[in-house]
PDB file of C-alpha atoms in Angstrom:
ATOM      1  CA  MET A   1      29.190 -14.486  46.942  1.00 97.00           C
ATOM      2  CA  ARG A   2      26.807 -12.091  48.603  1.00 98.00           C
ATOM      3  CA  VAL A   3      23.270 -13.368  49.076  1.00 98.00           C
ATOM      4  CA  SER A   4      20.376 -11.077  49.950  1.00 98.00           C
ATOM      5  CA  VAL A   5      18.157 -12.593  52.628  1.00 98.00           C
ATOM      6  CA  ILE A   6      14.739 -10.965  52.680  1.00 98.00           C
ATOM      7  CA  GLY A   7      11.657 -11.609  54.774  1.00 98.00           C
ATOM      8  CA  GLY A   8       9.340 -10.607  57.546  1.00 94.00           C
ATOM      9  CA  SER A   9      10.450  -8.083  60.144  1.00 95.00           C
ATOM     10  CA  GLU A  10       8.277  -9.788  62.768  1.00 96.00           C
ATOM     11  CA  VAL A  11       8.200 -13.574  62.682  1.00 96.00           C
ATOM     12  CA  GLU A  12       7.301 -16.552  64.828  1.00 97.00           C
ATOM     13  CA  GLU A  13      10.027 -18.622  66.482  1.00 97.00           C
ATOM     14  CA  GLY A  14       9.983 -21.392  63.848  1.00 97.00           C
ATOM     15  CA  THR A  15      10.461 -18.912  61.023  1.00 98.00           C
ATOM     16  CA  TYR A  16      13.183 -17.153  62.995  1.00 98.00           C
ATOM     17  CA  GLU A  17      15.061 -20.440  63.350  1.00 98.00           C
ATOM     18  CA  GLU A  18      14.706 -21.213  59.633  1.00 98.00           C
ATOM     19  CA  ALA A  19      16.194 -17.823  58.752  1.00 98.00           C
ATOM     20  CA  ARG A  20      18.950 -18.309  61.318  1.00 98.00           C
ATOM     21  CA  GLU A  21      19.796 -21.628  59.658  1.00 98.00           C
ATOM     22  CA  VAL A  22      19.889 -19.911  56.246  1.00 98.00           C
ATOM     23  CA  GLY A  23      22.426 -17.423  57.604  1.00 98.00           C
ATOM     24  CA  ARG A  24      24.502 -20.156  59.219  1.00 98.00           C
ATOM     25  CA  LEU A  25      24.611 -22.241  56.043  1.00 98.00           C
ATOM     26  CA  LEU A  26      25.559 -19.239  53.916  1.00 98.00           C
ATOM     27  CA  ALA A  27      28.428 -18.345  56.253  1.00 98.00           C
ATOM     28  CA  GLU A  28      29.674 -21.924  56.434  1.00 98.00           C
ATOM     29  CA  ARG A  29      29.852 -21.898  52.630  1.00 98.00           C
ATOM     30  CA  ASP A  30      31.822 -18.607  52.641  1.00 98.00           C
ATOM     31  CA  HIS A  31      28.973 -16.402  51.453  1.00 98.00           C
ATOM     32  CA  GLU A  32      28.100 -12.983  52.880  1.00 98.00           C
ATOM     33  CA  VAL A  33      24.590 -12.123  54.037  1.00 98.00           C
ATOM     34  CA  VAL A  34      23.026  -8.864  52.846  1.00 98.00           C
ATOM     35  CA  CYS A  35      19.715  -7.805  54.367  1.00 98.00           C
ATOM     36  CA  GLY A  36      17.665  -4.854  55.547  1.00 97.00           C
ATOM     37  CA  GLY A  37      19.419  -4.976  58.907  1.00 97.00           C
ATOM     38  CA  TYR A  38      16.544  -4.910  61.387  1.00 97.00           C
ATOM     39  CA  GLY A  39      14.438  -7.578  63.166  1.00 98.00           C
ATOM     40  CA  GLY A  40      12.743 -10.831  62.281  1.00 98.00           C
ATOM     41  CA  VAL A  41      14.221 -12.686  59.312  1.00 98.00           C
ATOM     42  CA  MET A  42      16.925 -10.039  58.910  1.00 98.00           C
ATOM     43  CA  GLU A  43      18.121 -10.396  62.495  1.00 98.00           C
ATOM     44  CA  ALA A  44      17.921 -14.190  62.390  1.00 98.00           C
ATOM     45  CA  ALA A  45      19.955 -14.492  59.175  1.00 98.00           C
ATOM     46  CA  CYS A  46      22.578 -12.069  60.496  1.00 98.00           C
ATOM     47  CA  ARG A  47      22.727 -13.937  63.788  1.00 98.00           C
ATOM     48  CA  GLY A  48      23.158 -17.329  62.128  1.00 98.00           C
ATOM     49  CA  ALA A  49      25.869 -16.026  59.815  1.00 98.00           C
ATOM     50  CA  SER A  50      27.691 -14.193  62.608  1.00 98.00           C
ATOM     51  CA  GLU A  51      27.606 -17.195  64.913  1.00 98.00           C
ATOM     52  CA  ALA A  52      29.179 -19.243  62.107  1.00 98.00           C
ATOM     53  CA  GLY A  53      31.943 -16.673  61.619  1.00 98.00           C
ATOM     54  CA  GLY A  54      30.451 -15.036  58.522  1.00 98.00           C
ATOM     55  CA  HIS A  55      30.113 -11.411  57.507  1.00 98.00           C
ATOM     56  CA  THR A  56      26.810  -9.553  57.369  1.00 98.00           C
ATOM     57  CA  VAL A  57      25.774  -6.307  55.698  1.00 98.00           C
ATOM     58  CA  GLY A  58      22.676  -4.359  56.733  1.00 98.00           C
ATOM     59  CA  ILE A  59      21.237  -1.853  54.253  1.00 98.00           C
ATOM     60  CA  LEU A  60      19.477   0.453  56.717  1.00 98.00           C
ATOM     61  CA  LYS A  61      16.477   2.781  56.378  1.00 97.00           C
ATOM     62  CA  GLY A  62      17.894   5.638  58.404  1.00 97.00           C
ATOM     63  CA  THR A  63      20.978   7.818  58.623  1.00 97.00           C
ATOM     64  CA  ASP A  64      22.782   6.044  61.460  1.00 97.00           C
ATOM     65  CA  PRO A  65      24.973   3.101  60.371  1.00 97.00           C
ATOM     66  CA  SER A  66      24.777   1.616  63.868  1.00 97.00           C
ATOM     67  CA  GLU A  67      20.954   1.402  64.045  1.00 96.00           C
ATOM     68  CA  GLY A  68      20.721  -2.167  62.736  1.00 96.00           C
ATOM     69  CA  ASN A  69      20.400  -5.321  64.780  1.00 97.00           C
ATOM     70  CA  GLU A  70      23.326  -6.449  66.954  1.00 97.00           C
ATOM     71  CA  TRP A  71      24.407  -9.069  64.407  1.00 98.00           C
ATOM     72  CA  VAL A  72      25.001  -6.630  61.514  1.00 98.00           C
ATOM     73  CA  GLY A  73      28.734  -6.533  60.768  1.00 98.00           C
ATOM     74  CA  THR A  74      28.637  -3.597  58.375  1.00 98.00           C
ATOM     75  CA  GLY A  75      25.746  -1.146  58.533  1.00 98.00           C
ATOM     76  CA  ILE A  76      25.059   0.978  55.470  1.00 98.00           C
ATOM     77  CA  ALA A  77      23.000   4.078  56.288  1.00 98.00           C
ATOM     78  CA  THR A  78      20.836   5.165  53.365  1.00 98.00           C
ATOM     79  CA  GLY A  79      18.275   7.648  54.723  1.00 98.00           C
ATOM     80  CA  MET A  80      15.943   6.108  52.119  1.00 97.00           C
ATOM     81  CA  GLY A  81      13.346   4.345  54.241  1.00 96.00           C
ATOM     82  CA  ASP A  82      11.777   1.417  52.406  1.00 94.00           C
ATOM     83  CA  ALA A  83      13.145   2.666  49.083  1.00 96.00           C
ATOM     84  CA  ARG A  84      16.367   0.975  50.207  1.00 97.00           C
ATOM     85  CA  ASN A  85      14.794  -2.343  49.185  1.00 97.00           C
ATOM     86  CA  ALA A  86      16.322  -1.941  45.737  1.00 97.00           C
ATOM     87  CA  LEU A  87      19.767  -1.679  47.326  1.00 98.00           C
ATOM     88  CA  VAL A  88      19.196  -4.811  49.397  1.00 98.00           C
ATOM     89  CA  VAL A  89      18.452  -6.759  46.214  1.00 98.00           C
ATOM     90  CA  LEU A  90      21.178  -5.167  44.079  1.00 98.00           C
ATOM     91  CA  ASN A  91      23.890  -6.009  46.608  1.00 98.00           C
ATOM     92  CA  GLY A  92      23.318  -9.754  46.410  1.00 98.00           C
ATOM     93  CA  ALA A  93      23.978 -12.081  43.491  1.00 98.00           C
ATOM     94  CA  ALA A  94      20.817 -13.971  44.506  1.00 98.00           C
ATOM     95  CA  CYS A  95      18.000 -13.750  47.058  1.00 98.00           C
ATOM     96  CA  ILE A  96      16.553 -16.064  49.635  1.00 98.00           C
ATOM     97  CA  ALA A  97      13.079 -15.025  50.789  1.00 98.00           C
ATOM     98  CA  VAL A  98      11.769 -16.326  54.099  1.00 98.00           C
ATOM     99  CA  ASP A  99       8.174 -15.514  55.027  1.00 97.00           C
ATOM    100  CA  GLY A 100       7.373 -11.826  54.592  1.00 96.00           C
ATOM    101  CA  ALA A 101       4.653  -9.333  53.830  1.00 95.00           C
ATOM    102  CA  ALA A 102       4.443  -6.264  51.570  1.00 96.00           C
ATOM    103  CA  GLY A 103       8.079  -5.192  52.013  1.00 94.00           C
ATOM    104  CA  THR A 104       9.278  -8.655  51.057  1.00 97.00           C
ATOM    105  CA  LEU A 105       6.942  -8.651  48.083  1.00 96.00           C
ATOM    106  CA  SER A 106       8.483  -5.389  46.858  1.00 97.00           C
ATOM    107  CA  GLU A 107      11.966  -6.914  47.191  1.00 97.00           C
ATOM    108  CA  LEU A 108      10.832  -9.991  45.276  1.00 98.00           C
ATOM    109  CA  GLY A 109       9.568  -7.802  42.453  1.00 97.00           C
ATOM    110  CA  LEU A 110      12.889  -5.964  42.364  1.00 98.00           C
ATOM    111  CA  ALA A 111      14.774  -9.266  42.333  1.00 98.00           C
ATOM    112  CA  PHE A 112      12.945 -10.233  39.154  1.00 97.00           C
ATOM    113  CA  VAL A 113      13.520  -6.786  37.608  1.00 97.00           C
ATOM    114  CA  TYR A 114      17.262  -7.167  38.281  1.00 97.00           C
ATOM    115  CA  ASP A 115      17.384 -10.841  37.190  1.00 97.00           C
ATOM    116  CA  ARG A 116      18.360 -12.225  40.578  1.00 98.00           C
ATOM    117  CA  PRO A 117      17.553 -15.885  41.200  1.00 98.00           C
ATOM    118  CA  VAL A 118      15.252 -16.310  44.200  1.00 98.00           C
ATOM    119  CA  ALA A 119      14.717 -19.232  46.562  1.00 98.00           C
ATOM    120  CA  GLY A 120      11.421 -18.922  48.403  1.00 98.00           C
ATOM    121  CA  LEU A 121      10.996 -20.536  51.813  1.00 98.00           C
ATOM    122  CA  ASP A 122       7.409 -20.151  53.073  1.00 96.00           C
ATOM    123  CA  THR A 123       7.022 -16.863  51.206  1.00 97.00           C
ATOM    124  CA  HIS A 124       4.882 -15.370  48.417  1.00 96.00           C
ATOM    125  CA  ASP A 125       4.168 -17.612  45.423  1.00 96.00           C
ATOM    126  CA  CYS A 126       6.231 -16.177  42.587  1.00 96.00           C
ATOM    127  CA  SER A 127       6.314 -19.331  40.477  1.00 95.00           C
ATOM    128  CA  ALA A 128       5.199 -17.351  37.410  1.00 95.00           C
ATOM    129  CA  PHE A 129       8.636 -15.705  37.297  1.00 96.00           C
ATOM    130  CA  ASP A 130      11.753 -17.251  35.801  1.00 93.00           C
ATOM    131  CA  GLY A 131      14.439 -17.733  38.400  1.00 95.00           C
ATOM    132  CA  PHE A 132      12.068 -18.411  41.311  1.00 98.00           C
ATOM    133  CA  ARG A 133      12.167 -21.728  43.135  1.00 98.00           C
ATOM    134  CA  ALA A 134       9.936 -22.612  46.059  1.00 98.00           C
ATOM    135  CA  VAL A 135      11.958 -24.690  48.534  1.00 98.00           C
ATOM    136  CA  GLU A 136      11.175 -26.655  51.684  1.00 98.00           C
ATOM    137  CA  THR A 137      14.349 -26.233  53.749  1.00 98.00           C
ATOM    138  CA  PRO A 138      17.129 -23.722  54.384  1.00 98.00           C
ATOM    139  CA  LEU A 139      19.628 -26.128  52.794  1.00 98.00           C
ATOM    140  CA  GLU A 140      17.550 -26.364  49.607  1.00 98.00           C
ATOM    141  CA  ALA A 141      17.419 -22.552  49.500  1.00 98.00           C
ATOM    142  CA  VAL A 142      21.187 -22.175  49.762  1.00 98.00           C
ATOM    143  CA  GLU A 143      21.883 -24.947  47.269  1.00 98.00           C
ATOM    144  CA  TYR A 144      19.445 -23.452  44.760  1.00 98.00           C
ATOM    145  CA  VAL A 145      21.007 -19.982  44.793  1.00 98.00           C
ATOM    146  CA  GLU A 146      24.504 -21.458  44.562  1.00 98.00           C
ATOM    147  CA  ARG A 147      23.539 -23.462  41.445  1.00 97.00           C
ATOM    148  CA  ALA A 148      21.579 -20.582  39.929  1.00 97.00           C
ATOM    149  CA  VAL A 149      24.509 -18.154  40.148  1.00 96.00           C
ATOM    150  CA  ASP A 150      27.232 -20.538  38.942  1.00 79.00           C
TER     151      ASP A 150
END
């Protein structure tokens, strides 16, 4: 399945490594990573998935499909700026949120609007919403979205 990985565009090294592990685990389990295609959590998840032989899709803000990070396998140019957040969410069967600020919060809201299950790893507290699960590890995040979609 495709899993949307959302999170901060600028993160500390520990968060980067958590997101990289999320991407690696998804790829090892034959899932595709969908993300916003730029830095931070997006880059880390794409890198982890790519290093594990997986496929990554970057839903990009601009009009150039090659403007994403070096680990994006397929870049989708939208010309939509941050409005592309809806497309990031819609192109995954579930979401894994790692860290994040306002952009991640908007994607979380859209995930609930579109009934996507969400695993949250050190991100906003969305426990009031059905389908949200706060998790402690990348493995818990991947296992939760796999169970939630089955």
